[in-house]
Amino acid sequence: MDTTGTFWMPEGSSTIAGDVDALFYFILWASVFFFLLIVGISVYFIIKYRKRADRPNATSQVAYDVKLEVVWTLVPIILVFIVFVWGFNTFMKLQVVPRDALEIKVTGRQWMWVFDYPNGSNSLNELVVPVNQPIKLLMSSDDVIHSFYVPQFRIKQDVVPNRYTITWFEAKRTGKFDLYCAEFCGKGHSEMLGTVRVVSSDEYASFLEGGPAGEAPSGQSLVAQGKQLYSNRQCITCHSVDGSANVGPTFRNLFGHEVTLSDGSTVTVDENYLRESILNPQAKVTQGFQPVMPTFQGLINDRQLDALVAYLKSLSEVEQVESEQVTAE
Amino acid sequence: MSTETLSTAHGENKVNYLNAAHGIKSWLLTKDHKRIAILYLWSIMLMFLFGGLLALFLRLELLGPGPDLIQAKTYNQLFTLHGAIMIFMFIIPSVPAILGNFALPIQIGAKDVAFPRLNLASWYFYIIGSGLAVYAILAGSVDTGWTFYTPYSTQTTGAVITMVFAIFILGFSSIFTGLNFIATIHKLRAPGITWYKMPLFVWGIYATGIIQVLATPVLGITLVLLILERAFGIGIFDPAMGGDPVLFQHFFWFYSHPAVYIMILPGMGIISELVSTFSHRKIFGFKPIAYSSIAIAFLSFGVWGHHMFVSGQSQYATLIFSFLTFLVAIPSGVKMFNWVSTMYKGAITFETPMLFTLSFFFTFAIGGLTGIFLGATAVDVHVTDTYFVVAHFHYVMMGGTIMAFFGGLYYWWPKIWGRMYNEAWGQASALLVFVGFNFTFFPMFIMGTQGMPRRYFLYPEKYQILQVLSTGGSWILGLGLLIMAAVLLHAIKWGKKAGKNPWGALTLEWMVDSPPPPHNFEQIPTIEFGPYDHDKVLVEPDRAGAVT
């Protein structure tokens, strides 16, 4: 995915990026000029007018120069005025959404991103959009303030509870782009990461046809459906299936085993524990892990819960033995 | 003062403010502005040490991209404490309460400040506020960031109410100090010290006082509202209770942006003193420097919305805030050009205070210029809430105010204690602080433009090289500060005796003994020359304690 950016800027991958970067470099070079001017003159004075033994301490009278004062007041005023007008002009381009934009609803919640598409499907932490198409993001938060930030698109907009905010972009190429939460939102702030996956319009159409991501085609076994949910509902981000600890406990050998909770009590992982932990994750937190998992209430239906539970069972040796016995019979 | 005795009259020891009275009580009940400055000195520097160690620890954690030493919650608490301590308990009071308290009354030929009791009360408010803040840390701590943004701050656990109340109290300390200086400057100037014969440091503190008195109450009100919401569930900011979270940001920055100028204006005042003294040259453009301080003070009230370009505020508001933000940049630029021009045809010497002044030119120029990026709305969208902002405000606050503060501390140290510090070691500390500072914070500009958001406990691996550079820089910076502390502390006890005027400066505090007598002047001073008349008067530096 990454990057052919410069020393200062990551690759500009949206239509607006060029405009923002042009202003950025104008300010940069103007600043470098003034910085070198100030430092250069200072260094020159330091060397030239350093105190020497052959020169008296009392210095010659240097007349105050009003002209000079006016020049170094007016020149910066003119320059910052240019930057002001240029900056606001480009800012309005960032603010005014093109009419033909495709609208996608973004919801921030501690600590994940939910994307709702026009046809009713949704995705978590991965925004899928077609290339060369203006996308309008209508955003709000379920809890505290978040901020939707895609550096390569040069867009950032706070996501606020109880009101809508809007931003838009048009990606110039397909690929994956980092999405960050840029407004401090608590323990999981630095893990509230996502991806913007820019695809061709055909691919986008077929993505939408896939239905709400995770609603696996019927006809598959529950375990297979659960496995699919495991990756596209983003369990995979924090829970491994190979036994290694990540942000959350691994799913390997979890079902049927006893775990110690953060308050010291123990609980055996069964279907109801899993259900509670998905819908109300802060209720019983495994010892040694931070309570940072977002709730999936409203993002997952009962059938999907069944599938996930089935998948977790399949990852546990205890359960496997039992199911083998069942098959043997 | 009640215990003034004859024991100090023998030998070479004249009566000065340090030996005029003895015992703990003589300090805790003192009304002498110089002694209150010393009380502030020790307490504020203690908080600086605390905040600085937190910063070093945070940088250590960020050496690797994963969780290395602590958990996310602890990290969030530590950066909150670092910010809250450094801003409310160190930078805001540092220059006015320590150096202003010590030097300002003498500079205008006064015996003391206008309200000595209020001055002492401000220190007690500072102590109560800081003590409460320390208690808040022990009683559950705070993880909201120093900005306390709602609704996070109303929903998170921890001792938010205690911490917010502590800052509420600290606000009173700040208001008392500002009020006192405004009254002092208006009413207690010695005959002959007209507004234009007043040192620029005094102008800087005066402008600061205006902001302290006018803006701090708004912070107080905001914090009270926050406490009401958290403690009693009165919905003001939390949308779950029908409030508006963005309203908090307006209220908060209505104080906290002017507060940036509370922090920088006194520093600018110090730089005006130092650049003239060590260039041995009349300050270039006295009036532009003086009036630009006042201009900054007033303009500072109209720019708070530039913290909120991506918050969802109206575009019209953004338009106006952006415009005013560029305007407030101009007076700082004017000052910079005048300072540099002051060195023209001077006889420049490079004692430690001057090295900090030159560091200030370098780092504050970067801090100011990077502000232009943030004022330019379209660019701000990309770099706001990233490490770019973190770098920018450290260049302004540490590269600006604190560089000036350190310069001022070295400059007035011989006056405060009557003893010289070790010049070579002082210069070494200045050099290390300069190098370490730039290594710590310059990489953050690049991380920011590359998209690294601030307040991240974990970070993507592509930023690690720059993070490591930054952490390495923090060690150099830490070493520089350690040496500085050693140099200054060493001077108090073992430094060579300082004369009245070790720098050949022309402001009034250098005309009295070092350390100054309890009431500063034996009689009302007569003014023979202006504070920067280096073109008319030659005062040879006096480091031997001899009378000029």
CSV table of C-alpha atoms in Angstrom, one decimal, chain B residues 262-520:
chain,number,residue,atom,x,y,z
B,262,ILE,CA,0.3,34.5,29.3
B,263,MET,CA,3.1,32.0,28.9
B,264,ILE,CA,5.0,33.6,26.1
B,265,LEU,CA,4.8,37.4,26.7
B,266,PRO,CA,6.9,37.4,29.9
B,267,GLY,CA,9.5,35.3,28.1
B,268,MET,CA,9.5,37.9,25.3
B,269,GLY,CA,10.1,40.5,28.0
B,270,ILE,CA,13.1,38.6,29.3
B,271,ILE,CA,14.6,38.4,25.8
B,272,SER,CA,14.3,42.1,25.3
B,273,GLU,CA,16.4,42.6,28.5
B,274,LEU,CA,19.0,40.0,27.6
B,275,VAL,CA,19.6,40.9,24.0
B,276,SER,CA,20.2,44.6,24.9
B,277,THR,CA,22.4,43.8,27.9
B,278,PHE,CA,24.6,41.3,26.1
B,279,SER,CA,24.8,43.3,22.9
B,280,HIS,CA,25.7,46.3,25.0
B,281,ARG,CA,23.5,48.2,22.6
B,282,LYS,CA,20.3,50.3,22.9
B,283,ILE,CA,17.3,48.2,22.2
B,284,PHE,CA,16.1,48.6,18.6
B,285,GLY,CA,12.5,49.8,18.4
B,286,PHE,CA,11.5,50.1,22.0
B,287,LYS,CA,8.0,51.3,21.2
B,288,PRO,CA,7.2,48.6,18.6
B,289,ILE,CA,8.3,45.9,21.0
B,290,ALA,CA,6.3,47.4,23.9
B,291,TYR,CA,3.1,48.0,21.9
B,292,SER,CA,3.3,44.6,20.1
B,293,SER,CA,3.0,43.1,23.6
B,294,ILE,CA,-0.2,45.0,24.2
B,295,ALA,CA,-1.4,44.2,20.7
B,296,ILE,CA,-0.8,40.5,21.3
B,297,ALA,CA,-2.7,40.7,24.6
B,298,PHE,CA,-5.8,42.0,22.9
B,299,LEU,CA,-5.6,40.0,19.7
B,300,SER,CA,-5.1,36.9,21.7
B,301,PHE,CA,-8.8,37.0,22.8
B,302,GLY,CA,-10.0,36.6,19.2
B,303,VAL,CA,-8.2,33.5,18.0
B,304,TRP,CA,-9.4,30.6,20.2
B,305,GLY,CA,-11.4,29.0,17.4
B,306,HIS,CA,-8.2,28.1,15.5
B,307,HIS,CA,-8.0,25.1,17.8
B,308,MET,CA,-11.4,24.0,16.3
B,309,PHE,CA,-11.1,24.1,12.5
B,310,VAL,CA,-12.0,20.4,12.3
B,311,SER,CA,-14.4,20.3,15.3
B,312,GLY,CA,-17.5,21.0,13.2
B,313,GLN,CA,-17.7,24.7,14.0
B,314,SER,CA,-19.2,26.9,11.3
B,315,GLN,CA,-17.1,27.8,8.3
B,316,TYR,CA,-17.7,31.5,8.9
B,317,ALA,CA,-16.3,31.2,12.4
B,318,THR,CA,-13.3,29.4,10.9
B,319,LEU,CA,-12.9,32.2,8.4
B,320,ILE,CA,-12.7,34.9,11.1
B,321,PHE,CA,-10.5,32.9,13.4
B,322,SER,CA,-8.1,32.1,10.7
B,323,PHE,CA,-7.8,35.7,9.7
B,324,LEU,CA,-7.2,36.9,13.3
B,325,THR,CA,-4.7,34.1,13.9
B,326,PHE,CA,-2.6,35.5,11.1
B,327,LEU,CA,-2.9,39.0,12.5
B,328,VAL,CA,-1.6,37.9,15.9
B,329,ALA,CA,1.5,36.5,14.3
B,330,ILE,CA,2.6,39.9,13.1
B,331,PRO,CA,3.5,41.5,16.4
B,332,SER,CA,5.7,38.4,17.3
B,333,GLY,CA,7.5,38.8,13.9
B,334,VAL,CA,8.0,42.5,14.6
B,335,LYS,CA,9.6,41.7,18.0
B,336,MET,CA,11.9,39.1,16.4
B,337,PHE,CA,13.2,41.6,13.8
B,338,ASN,CA,13.8,44.3,16.4
B,339,TRP,CA,15.7,41.9,18.7
B,340,VAL,CA,18.0,40.7,15.9
B,341,SER,CA,18.5,44.3,14.8
B,342,THR,CA,19.5,45.2,18.4
B,343,MET,CA,22.7,43.1,17.9
B,344,TYR,CA,23.7,45.3,14.9
B,345,LYS,CA,26.9,47.3,15.7
B,346,GLY,CA,26.8,46.0,19.3
B,347,ALA,CA,29.6,44.5,21.3
B,348,ILE,CA,28.2,41.1,21.8
B,349,THR,CA,29.3,38.8,24.6
B,350,PHE,CA,28.3,35.2,25.1
B,351,GLU,CA,27.5,34.5,28.7
B,352,THR,CA,25.0,31.8,29.4
B,353,PRO,CA,21.9,34.1,29.4
B,354,MET,CA,22.9,35.3,25.9
B,355,LEU,CA,23.3,31.7,24.7
B,356,PHE,CA,19.8,31.0,25.8
B,357,THR,CA,18.7,34.2,24.0
B,358,LEU,CA,20.3,33.0,20.8
B,359,SER,CA,18.7,29.6,21.3
B,360,PHE,CA,15.4,31.4,21.7
B,361,PHE,CA,15.8,33.2,18.3
B,362,PHE,CA,16.4,29.8,16.6
B,363,THR,CA,13.7,27.8,18.3
B,364,PHE,CA,11.0,30.5,18.7
B,365,ALA,CA,11.4,31.3,15.0
B,366,ILE,CA,10.6,27.7,14.2
B,367,GLY,CA,7.8,27.7,16.7
B,368,GLY,CA,6.3,30.9,15.2
B,369,LEU,CA,6.7,30.0,11.6
B,370,THR,CA,5.1,26.6,12.1
B,371,GLY,CA,2.1,28.4,13.5
B,372,ILE,CA,1.5,29.7,10.0
B,373,PHE,CA,0.9,26.2,8.8
B,374,LEU,CA,-1.6,25.7,11.5
B,375,GLY,CA,-3.4,29.0,10.8
B,376,ALA,CA,-3.7,28.1,7.1
B,377,THR,CA,-7.0,26.3,7.4
B,378,ALA,CA,-6.6,23.8,4.6
B,379,VAL,CA,-3.1,22.7,5.9
B,380,ASP,CA,-4.4,22.7,9.4
B,381,VAL,CA,-6.9,20.0,8.5
B,382,HIS,CA,-4.1,17.6,7.7
B,383,VAL,CA,-1.7,18.5,10.6
B,384,THR,CA,-4.0,19.3,13.5
B,385,ASP,CA,-4.1,16.7,16.3
B,386,THR,CA,-0.9,15.2,15.0
B,387,TYR,CA,2.7,15.3,16.3
B,388,PHE,CA,3.1,18.5,14.2
B,389,VAL,CA,1.0,20.3,16.7
B,390,VAL,CA,2.9,18.7,19.6
B,391,ALA,CA,6.2,19.9,18.0
B,392,HIS,CA,4.8,23.4,17.3
B,393,PHE,CA,3.7,24.1,20.8
B,394,HIS,CA,6.8,22.7,22.4
B,395,TYR,CA,8.9,24.9,20.1
B,396,VAL,CA,6.8,27.9,21.2
B,397,MET,CA,6.5,27.0,24.9
B,398,MET,CA,9.7,25.3,25.6
B,399,GLY,CA,11.7,26.8,22.7
B,400,GLY,CA,10.2,30.2,23.5
B,401,THR,CA,9.1,30.7,27.1
B,402,ILE,CA,11.3,28.2,28.8
B,403,MET,CA,14.5,29.1,26.9
B,404,ALA,CA,13.8,32.7,27.9
B,405,PHE,CA,13.1,31.6,31.5
B,406,PHE,CA,16.3,29.7,31.7
B,407,GLY,CA,18.2,32.7,30.3
B,408,GLY,CA,16.5,34.9,32.8
B,409,LEU,CA,17.2,32.5,35.6
B,410,TYR,CA,21.0,32.6,34.8
B,411,TYR,CA,20.8,36.4,34.3
B,412,TRP,CA,19.2,37.3,37.6
B,413,TRP,CA,20.8,34.4,39.6
B,414,PRO,CA,23.7,36.6,40.8
B,415,LYS,CA,21.2,39.3,41.8
B,416,ILE,CA,19.0,36.8,43.7
B,417,TRP,CA,21.8,35.1,45.6
B,418,GLY,CA,24.7,37.5,45.4
B,419,ARG,CA,26.9,34.9,43.9
B,420,MET,CA,28.0,34.0,40.3
B,421,TYR,CA,27.4,30.7,38.7
B,422,ASN,CA,30.2,28.9,36.9
B,423,GLU,CA,30.2,30.4,33.4
B,424,ALA,CA,31.8,27.5,31.5
B,425,TRP,CA,29.4,24.9,32.9
B,426,GLY,CA,26.5,27.3,32.4
B,427,GLN,CA,27.4,27.6,28.8
B,428,ALA,CA,27.7,23.8,28.5
B,429,SER,CA,24.2,23.4,29.9
B,430,ALA,CA,22.8,25.9,27.5
B,431,LEU,CA,24.4,24.1,24.5
B,432,LEU,CA,23.1,20.7,25.6
B,433,VAL,CA,19.6,22.0,26.2
B,434,PHE,CA,19.6,23.6,22.8
B,435,VAL,CA,20.9,20.5,21.0
B,436,GLY,CA,18.7,18.1,23.0
B,437,PHE,CA,15.6,20.2,22.6
B,438,ASN,CA,15.9,20.2,18.8
B,439,PHE,CA,16.6,16.5,18.6
B,440,THR,CA,13.6,15.8,20.8
B,441,PHE,CA,11.1,17.9,19.0
B,442,PHE,CA,12.1,18.5,15.4
B,443,PRO,CA,11.5,14.9,14.4
B,444,MET,CA,7.9,15.4,15.6
B,445,PHE,CA,7.2,17.9,12.8
B,446,ILE,CA,8.1,15.2,10.3
B,447,MET,CA,6.1,12.5,12.0
B,448,GLY,CA,3.1,15.0,12.1
B,449,THR,CA,3.1,15.9,8.5
B,450,GLN,CA,3.5,12.1,7.7
B,451,GLY,CA,0.3,11.6,9.7
B,452,MET,CA,1.2,10.4,13.2
B,453,PRO,CA,-1.7,11.3,15.5
B,454,ARG,CA,-0.9,12.7,18.9
B,455,ARG,CA,-1.7,11.0,22.2
B,456,TYR,CA,-1.0,7.5,20.7
B,457,PHE,CA,0.2,4.8,23.2
B,458,LEU,CA,1.0,2.4,20.3
B,459,TYR,CA,2.1,3.7,17.0
B,460,PRO,CA,2.7,2.2,13.5
B,461,GLU,CA,6.3,0.9,13.0
B,462,LYS,CA,7.0,3.3,10.1
B,463,TYR,CA,7.4,6.1,12.7
B,464,GLN,CA,9.9,4.3,14.9
B,465,ILE,CA,13.1,5.8,13.6
B,466,LEU,CA,11.9,9.3,14.2
B,467,GLN,CA,10.5,8.3,17.6
B,468,VAL,CA,13.9,6.9,18.6
B,469,LEU,CA,15.6,10.1,17.5
B,470,SER,CA,13.2,12.0,19.6
B,471,THR,CA,13.7,9.8,22.7
B,472,GLY,CA,17.5,10.1,22.2
B,473,GLY,CA,17.1,13.9,22.1
B,474,SER,CA,15.2,13.8,25.4
B,475,TRP,CA,18.2,12.3,27.1
B,476,ILE,CA,20.5,15.0,25.9
B,477,LEU,CA,17.9,17.6,27.0
B,478,GLY,CA,17.7,15.9,30.4
B,479,LEU,CA,21.4,15.9,30.8
B,480,GLY,CA,21.5,19.6,29.9
B,481,LEU,CA,18.9,20.4,32.6
B,482,LEU,CA,20.7,18.2,35.1
B,483,ILE,CA,23.9,20.2,34.6
B,484,MET,CA,22.0,23.4,34.7
B,485,ALA,CA,20.4,22.5,38.1
B,486,ALA,CA,23.9,21.6,39.4
B,487,VAL,CA,25.4,24.8,38.2
B,488,LEU,CA,22.7,27.0,39.7
B,489,LEU,CA,22.6,25.1,43.0
B,490,HIS,CA,26.4,25.1,43.3
B,491,ALA,CA,26.4,28.8,42.8
B,492,ILE,CA,24.2,29.5,45.8
B,493,LYS,CA,26.6,28.1,48.2
B,494,TRP,CA,30.0,28.1,46.5
B,495,GLY,CA,29.7,30.7,43.8
B,496,LYS,CA,32.1,33.6,43.7
B,497,LYS,CA,30.7,36.8,45.2
B,498,ALA,CA,28.8,38.8,42.6
B,499,GLY,CA,29.0,42.6,42.4
B,500,LYS,CA,26.1,44.9,42.0
B,501,ASN,CA,26.1,44.7,38.3
B,502,PRO,CA,27.9,41.7,36.8
B,503,TRP,CA,26.6,42.3,33.3
B,504,GLY,CA,26.9,46.0,32.9
B,505,ALA,CA,23.2,46.3,32.6
B,506,LEU,CA,21.3,49.6,33.0
B,507,THR,CA,18.0,48.6,34.6
B,508,LEU,CA,17.5,49.6,38.2
B,509,GLU,CA,17.8,46.2,39.8
B,510,TRP,CA,21.5,46.3,38.9
B,511,MET,CA,22.0,49.5,40.8
B,512,VAL,CA,21.3,47.9,44.1
B,513,ASP,CA,23.4,45.4,46.0
B,514,SER,CA,23.4,41.7,45.2
B,515,PRO,CA,21.4,40.4,47.0
B,516,PRO,CA,19.2,43.5,47.3
B,517,PRO,CA,18.5,45.0,50.7
B,518,PRO,CA,15.1,44.1,52.3
B,519,HIS,CA,13.4,47.3,51.0
B,520,ASN,CA,15.3,47.4,47.7
